[in-house]
């Protein structure tokens, strides 16, 4: 399956499978095929080969000690995910079954359909005190419609004295969209804002800003609201601007997922989500994997908006 350089939250991906009954217990031979296919994919694709080898040893040992005996496909998916995470706690890494509903609601995110229908923008308005406010619930992959909507947003907010972007329920999306939105905050030639290394191709792709946008806000104070739900490309957006000292981050540390992910079909209605790359910030030379984005102003996420408004008023 073609790899993607879009940084994605697992819950944003469609769960695919063969429709097998989720109550049927798998035979030993069926489980073995799953283990073989998953092991091959991990060795071939996972971003760190040494960690892939350790994960493969773990699930093979579990299989050989009969830990997967008598499981249904959904149960096997849960067990495999747990065992993989016991070696590497990579929040983009998971095994899922076609019968399982999306985890978005369970985790507290807006539905995928809602994010797409709104092109990622839940709310855009000018608050009292001429403070721009964007409730950005997703970074929808770029197309003409998305680009036009982003342009409309910044046309609406072109005269604000400060801007608050709420990413507290943003589960990620497209690195290219991160680059386009970020372009509105700099009055300089295009530059690399983030890079992504892909292990399979052994190549690094650069994501840049663009100077082909209007209504830029290069001198406007930017405040980004985050929470423990802020994930993946939403974290990249915050991390990039924080490293560039272009925004103040307010709220709680984010989830900590910096690995682009591809999905692969496995036998018995299972699907593997395997990170195959890593983000590389041009300033820090690293990323936010496992630790999340650390806020400049730490406060309960529910209080982050009020705190950002307070900071803006105090700075005037």
mmCIF file of N, CA and C in Angstrom, residues 9-82:
data_model
loop_
_atom_site.group_PDB
_atom_site.id
_atom_site.type_symbol
_atom_site.label_atom_id
_atom_site.label_comp_id
_atom_site.label_asym_id
_atom_site.label_seq_id
_atom_site.Cartn_x
_atom_site.Cartn_y
_atom_site.Cartn_z
ATOM 1 N N UNK A 9 -4.008 10.736 12.856
ATOM 2 C CA UNK A 9 -4.494 10.090 14.060
ATOM 3 C C UNK A 9 -5.194 8.809 13.658
ATOM 4 N N UNK A 10 -4.965 7.736 14.425
ATOM 5 C CA UNK A 10 -5.612 6.461 14.139
ATOM 6 C C UNK A 10 -7.106 6.616 13.975
ATOM 7 N N UNK A 11 -7.721 7.397 14.824
ATOM 8 C CA UNK A 11 -9.173 7.519 14.775
ATOM 9 C C UNK A 11 -9.660 8.213 13.516
ATOM 10 N N UNK A 12 -8.776 8.920 12.776
ATOM 11 C CA UNK A 12 -9.186 9.564 11.540
ATOM 12 C C UNK A 12 -9.228 8.589 10.380
ATOM 13 N N UNK A 13 -8.548 7.434 10.542
ATOM 14 C CA UNK A 13 -8.468 6.497 9.450
ATOM 15 C C UNK A 13 -9.681 5.585 9.416
ATOM 16 N N UNK A 14 -10.179 5.225 8.231
ATOM 17 C CA UNK A 14 -11.272 4.279 8.160
ATOM 18 C C UNK A 14 -10.776 2.897 8.538
ATOM 19 N N UNK A 15 -11.568 2.155 9.279
ATOM 20 C CA UNK A 15 -11.211 0.797 9.640
ATOM 21 C C UNK A 15 -11.757 -0.124 8.561
ATOM 22 N N UNK A 16 -10.875 -0.903 7.939
ATOM 23 C CA UNK A 16 -11.311 -1.767 6.863
ATOM 24 C C UNK A 16 -11.101 -3.215 7.239
ATOM 25 N N UNK A 17 -11.807 -4.106 6.605
ATOM 26 C CA UNK A 17 -11.638 -5.506 6.907
ATOM 27 C C UNK A 17 -12.523 -6.354 6.035
ATOM 28 N N UNK A 18 -12.601 -7.645 6.363
ATOM 29 C CA UNK A 18 -13.300 -8.573 5.500
ATOM 30 C C UNK A 18 -14.699 -8.867 5.975
ATOM 31 N N UNK A 19 -15.122 -8.307 7.128
ATOM 32 C CA UNK A 19 -16.476 -8.506 7.579
ATOM 33 C C UNK A 19 -16.680 -9.814 8.325
ATOM 34 N N UNK A 20 -15.604 -10.501 8.703
ATOM 35 C CA UNK A 20 -15.724 -11.755 9.431
ATOM 36 C C UNK A 20 -16.434 -11.534 10.765
ATOM 37 N N UNK A 21 -17.204 -12.509 11.206
ATOM 38 C CA UNK A 21 -17.891 -12.420 12.495
ATOM 39 C C UNK A 21 -16.890 -12.194 13.606
ATOM 40 N N UNK A 22 -17.208 -11.265 14.488
ATOM 41 C CA UNK A 22 -16.256 -10.964 15.551
ATOM 42 C C UNK A 22 -16.373 -11.927 16.728
ATOM 43 N N UNK A 23 -17.246 -12.930 16.622
ATOM 44 C CA UNK A 23 -17.409 -13.889 17.724
ATOM 45 C C UNK A 23 -16.708 -15.215 17.451
ATOM 46 N N UNK A 24 -16.205 -15.400 16.245
ATOM 47 C CA UNK A 24 -15.545 -16.657 15.872
ATOM 48 C C UNK A 24 -14.130 -16.702 16.449
ATOM 49 N N UNK A 25 -13.847 -17.772 17.163
ATOM 50 C CA UNK A 25 -12.502 -17.936 17.704
ATOM 51 C C UNK A 25 -11.553 -18.365 16.593
ATOM 52 N N UNK A 26 -10.391 -17.761 16.571
ATOM 53 C CA UNK A 26 -9.414 -18.060 15.538
ATOM 54 C C UNK A 26 -8.660 -19.347 15.857
ATOM 55 N N UNK A 27 -8.331 -20.079 14.813
ATOM 56 C CA UNK A 27 -7.503 -21.266 14.993
ATOM 57 C C UNK A 27 -6.052 -20.853 15.191
ATOM 58 N N UNK A 28 -5.249 -21.778 15.647
ATOM 59 C CA UNK A 28 -3.829 -21.519 15.835
ATOM 60 C C UNK A 28 -3.176 -21.135 14.514
ATOM 61 N N UNK A 29 -3.592 -21.793 13.445
ATOM 62 C CA UNK A 29 -3.011 -21.511 12.123
ATOM 63 C C UNK A 29 -3.390 -20.104 11.654
ATOM 64 N N UNK A 30 -4.623 -19.693 11.932
ATOM 65 C CA UNK A 30 -5.059 -18.356 11.536
ATOM 66 C C UNK A 30 -4.283 -17.280 12.288
ATOM 67 N N UNK A 31 -4.088 -17.473 13.580
ATOM 68 C CA UNK A 31 -3.318 -16.517 14.370
ATOM 69 C C UNK A 31 -1.876 -16.458 13.875
ATOM 70 N N UNK A 32 -1.331 -17.619 13.543
ATOM 71 C CA UNK A 32 0.053 -17.664 13.067
ATOM 72 C C UNK A 32 0.221 -16.862 11.791
ATOM 73 N N UNK A 33 -0.763 -16.918 10.896
ATOM 74 C CA UNK A 33 -0.690 -16.135 9.662
ATOM 75 C C UNK A 33 -0.700 -14.639 9.955
ATOM 76 N N UNK A 34 -1.533 -14.248 10.935
ATOM 77 C CA UNK A 34 -1.564 -12.843 11.327
ATOM 78 C C UNK A 34 -0.205 -12.407 11.866
ATOM 79 N N UNK A 35 0.366 -13.225 12.742
ATOM 80 C CA UNK A 35 1.667 -12.902 13.342
ATOM 81 C C UNK A 35 2.745 -12.803 12.269
ATOM 82 N N UNK A 36 2.720 -13.728 11.320
ATOM 83 C CA UNK A 36 3.725 -13.711 10.258
ATOM 84 C C UNK A 36 3.612 -12.454 9.406
ATOM 85 N N UNK A 37 2.397 -12.129 8.995
ATOM 86 C CA UNK A 37 2.194 -10.953 8.149
ATOM 87 C C UNK A 37 2.547 -9.663 8.911
ATOM 88 N N UNK A 38 2.109 -9.574 10.149
ATOM 89 C CA UNK A 38 2.398 -8.382 10.948
ATOM 90 C C UNK A 38 3.890 -8.245 11.197
ATOM 91 N N UNK A 39 4.552 -9.341 11.504
ATOM 92 C CA UNK A 39 5.995 -9.302 11.758
ATOM 93 C C UNK A 39 6.746 -8.805 10.529
ATOM 94 N N UNK A 40 6.346 -9.309 9.361
ATOM 95 C CA UNK A 40 6.988 -8.889 8.120
ATOM 96 C C UNK A 40 6.805 -7.396 7.884
ATOM 97 N N UNK A 41 5.598 -6.901 8.111
ATOM 98 C CA UNK A 41 5.324 -5.484 7.912
ATOM 99 C C UNK A 41 6.087 -4.610 8.888
ATOM 100 N N UNK A 42 6.160 -5.037 10.127
ATOM 101 C CA UNK A 42 6.899 -4.267 11.126
ATOM 102 C C UNK A 42 8.378 -4.152 10.753
ATOM 103 N N UNK A 43 8.977 -5.280 10.396
ATOM 104 C CA UNK A 43 10.393 -5.277 10.040
ATOM 105 C C UNK A 43 10.645 -4.408 8.820
ATOM 106 N N UNK A 44 9.712 -4.451 7.864
ATOM 107 C CA UNK A 44 9.881 -3.712 6.626
ATOM 108 C C UNK A 44 9.573 -2.227 6.770
ATOM 109 N N UNK A 45 8.604 -1.901 7.648
ATOM 110 C CA UNK A 45 8.042 -0.552 7.610
ATOM 111 C C UNK A 45 8.264 0.305 8.841
ATOM 112 N N UNK A 46 8.296 -0.281 10.036
ATOM 113 C CA UNK A 46 8.305 0.564 11.232
ATOM 114 C C UNK A 46 9.515 1.487 11.230
ATOM 115 N N UNK A 47 9.312 2.678 11.707
ATOM 116 C CA UNK A 47 10.287 3.745 11.564
ATOM 117 C C UNK A 47 11.653 3.409 12.161
ATOM 118 N N UNK A 48 11.690 2.640 13.249
ATOM 119 C CA UNK A 48 12.960 2.238 13.855
ATOM 120 C C UNK A 48 13.097 0.721 13.749
ATOM 121 N N UNK A 49 14.064 0.257 12.989
ATOM 122 C CA UNK A 49 14.179 -1.180 12.755
ATOM 123 C C UNK A 49 14.490 -1.945 14.034
ATOM 124 N N UNK A 50 15.351 -1.414 14.903
ATOM 125 C CA UNK A 50 15.688 -2.119 16.129
ATOM 126 C C UNK A 50 14.453 -2.313 17.009
ATOM 127 N N UNK A 51 13.601 -1.299 17.059
ATOM 128 C CA UNK A 51 12.381 -1.418 17.852
ATOM 129 C C UNK A 51 11.399 -2.375 17.183
ATOM 130 N N UNK A 52 11.386 -2.379 15.861
ATOM 131 C CA UNK A 52 10.539 -3.327 15.142
ATOM 132 C C UNK A 52 10.942 -4.757 15.474
ATOM 133 N N UNK A 53 12.223 -5.013 15.511
ATOM 134 C CA UNK A 53 12.718 -6.360 15.832
ATOM 135 C C UNK A 53 12.329 -6.764 17.247
ATOM 136 N N UNK A 54 12.388 -5.822 18.165
ATOM 137 C CA UNK A 54 11.988 -6.123 19.550
ATOM 138 C C UNK A 54 10.501 -6.415 19.637
ATOM 139 N N UNK A 55 9.685 -5.666 18.903
ATOM 140 C CA UNK A 55 8.243 -5.905 18.914
ATOM 141 C C UNK A 55 7.909 -7.266 18.307
ATOM 142 N N UNK A 56 8.600 -7.619 17.233
ATOM 143 C CA UNK A 56 8.376 -8.916 16.599
ATOM 144 C C UNK A 56 8.720 -10.049 17.573
ATOM 145 N N UNK A 57 9.824 -9.922 18.263
ATOM 146 C CA UNK A 57 10.179 -10.958 19.247
ATOM 147 C C UNK A 57 9.111 -11.083 20.323
ATOM 148 N N UNK A 58 8.569 -9.946 20.740
ATOM 149 C CA UNK A 58 7.553 -9.951 21.789
ATOM 150 C C UNK A 58 6.294 -10.704 21.355
ATOM 151 N N UNK A 59 5.745 -10.381 20.174
ATOM 152 C CA UNK A 59 4.499 -11.025 19.765
ATOM 153 C C UNK A 59 4.725 -12.486 19.387
ATOM 154 N N UNK A 60 5.913 -12.819 18.891
ATOM 155 C CA UNK A 60 6.192 -14.217 18.582
ATOM 156 C C UNK A 60 6.329 -15.043 19.864
ATOM 157 N N UNK A 61 6.941 -14.451 20.879
ATOM 158 C CA UNK A 61 7.034 -15.137 22.175
ATOM 159 C C UNK A 61 5.653 -15.329 22.785
ATOM 160 N N UNK A 62 4.810 -14.320 22.666
ATOM 161 C CA UNK A 62 3.444 -14.429 23.168
ATOM 162 C C UNK A 62 2.678 -15.527 22.438
ATOM 163 N N UNK A 63 2.878 -15.622 21.137
ATOM 164 C CA UNK A 63 2.221 -16.662 20.355
ATOM 165 C C UNK A 63 2.708 -18.049 20.772
ATOM 166 N N UNK A 64 4.017 -18.172 20.904
ATOM 167 C CA UNK A 64 4.593 -19.470 21.262
ATOM 168 C C UNK A 64 4.212 -19.923 22.665
ATOM 169 N N UNK A 65 3.896 -18.977 23.536
ATOM 170 C CA UNK A 65 3.466 -19.321 24.906
ATOM 171 C C UNK A 65 1.944 -19.394 25.013
ATOM 172 N N UNK A 66 1.276 -19.446 23.855
ATOM 173 C CA UNK A 66 -0.173 -19.672 23.785
ATOM 174 C C UNK A 66 -1.019 -18.528 24.356
ATOM 175 N N UNK A 67 -0.479 -17.316 24.359
ATOM 176 C CA UNK A 67 -1.220 -16.179 24.909
ATOM 177 C C UNK A 67 -2.356 -15.719 24.000
ATOM 178 N N UNK A 68 -2.321 -16.156 22.736
ATOM 179 C CA UNK A 68 -3.356 -15.747 21.791
ATOM 180 C C UNK A 68 -4.355 -16.861 21.490
ATOM 181 N N UNK A 69 -4.262 -17.963 22.232
ATOM 182 C CA UNK A 69 -5.161 -19.090 21.988
ATOM 183 C C UNK A 69 -6.606 -18.730 22.316
ATOM 184 N N UNK A 70 -7.534 -19.149 21.459
ATOM 185 C CA UNK A 70 -8.954 -18.998 21.739
ATOM 186 C C UNK A 70 -9.489 -17.589 21.610
ATOM 187 N N UNK A 71 -8.753 -16.696 20.958
ATOM 188 C CA UNK A 71 -9.203 -15.313 20.826
ATOM 189 C C UNK A 71 -9.988 -15.115 19.528
ATOM 190 N N UNK A 72 -10.928 -14.213 19.575
ATOM 191 C CA UNK A 72 -11.599 -13.760 18.359
ATOM 192 C C UNK A 72 -10.723 -12.703 17.688
ATOM 193 N N UNK A 73 -11.075 -12.312 16.476
ATOM 194 C CA UNK A 73 -10.285 -11.292 15.778
ATOM 195 C C UNK A 73 -10.219 -9.969 16.544
ATOM 196 N N UNK A 74 -11.353 -9.445 17.058
ATOM 197 C CA UNK A 74 -11.262 -8.200 17.829
ATOM 198 C C UNK A 74 -10.399 -8.353 19.081
ATOM 199 N N UNK A 75 -10.493 -9.501 19.733
ATOM 200 C CA UNK A 75 -9.671 -9.730 20.936
ATOM 201 C C UNK A 75 -8.198 -9.817 20.574
ATOM 202 N N UNK A 76 -7.906 -10.452 19.448
ATOM 203 C CA UNK A 76 -6.517 -10.545 19.012
ATOM 204 C C UNK A 76 -5.970 -9.165 18.686
ATOM 205 N N UNK A 77 -6.786 -8.325 18.056
ATOM 206 C CA UNK A 77 -6.349 -6.958 17.743
ATOM 207 C C UNK A 77 -5.963 -6.217 19.018
ATOM 208 N N UNK A 78 -6.798 -6.325 20.042
ATOM 209 C CA UNK A 78 -6.517 -5.643 21.304
ATOM 210 C C UNK A 78 -5.262 -6.196 21.971
ATOM 211 N N UNK A 79 -5.112 -7.524 21.943
ATOM 212 C CA UNK A 79 -3.953 -8.144 22.578
ATOM 213 C C UNK A 79 -2.658 -7.783 21.860
ATOM 214 N N UNK A 80 -2.701 -7.806 20.543
ATOM 215 C CA UNK A 80 -1.504 -7.450 19.783
ATOM 216 C C UNK A 80 -1.108 -5.997 20.026
ATOM 217 N N UNK A 81 -2.090 -5.102 20.024
ATOM 218 C CA UNK A 81 -1.790 -3.689 20.281
ATOM 219 C C UNK A 81 -1.160 -3.521 21.659
ATOM 220 N N UNK A 82 -1.725 -4.185 22.642
ATOM 221 C CA UNK A 82 -1.189 -4.107 24.006
ATOM 222 C C UNK A 82 0.245 -4.632 24.056
#
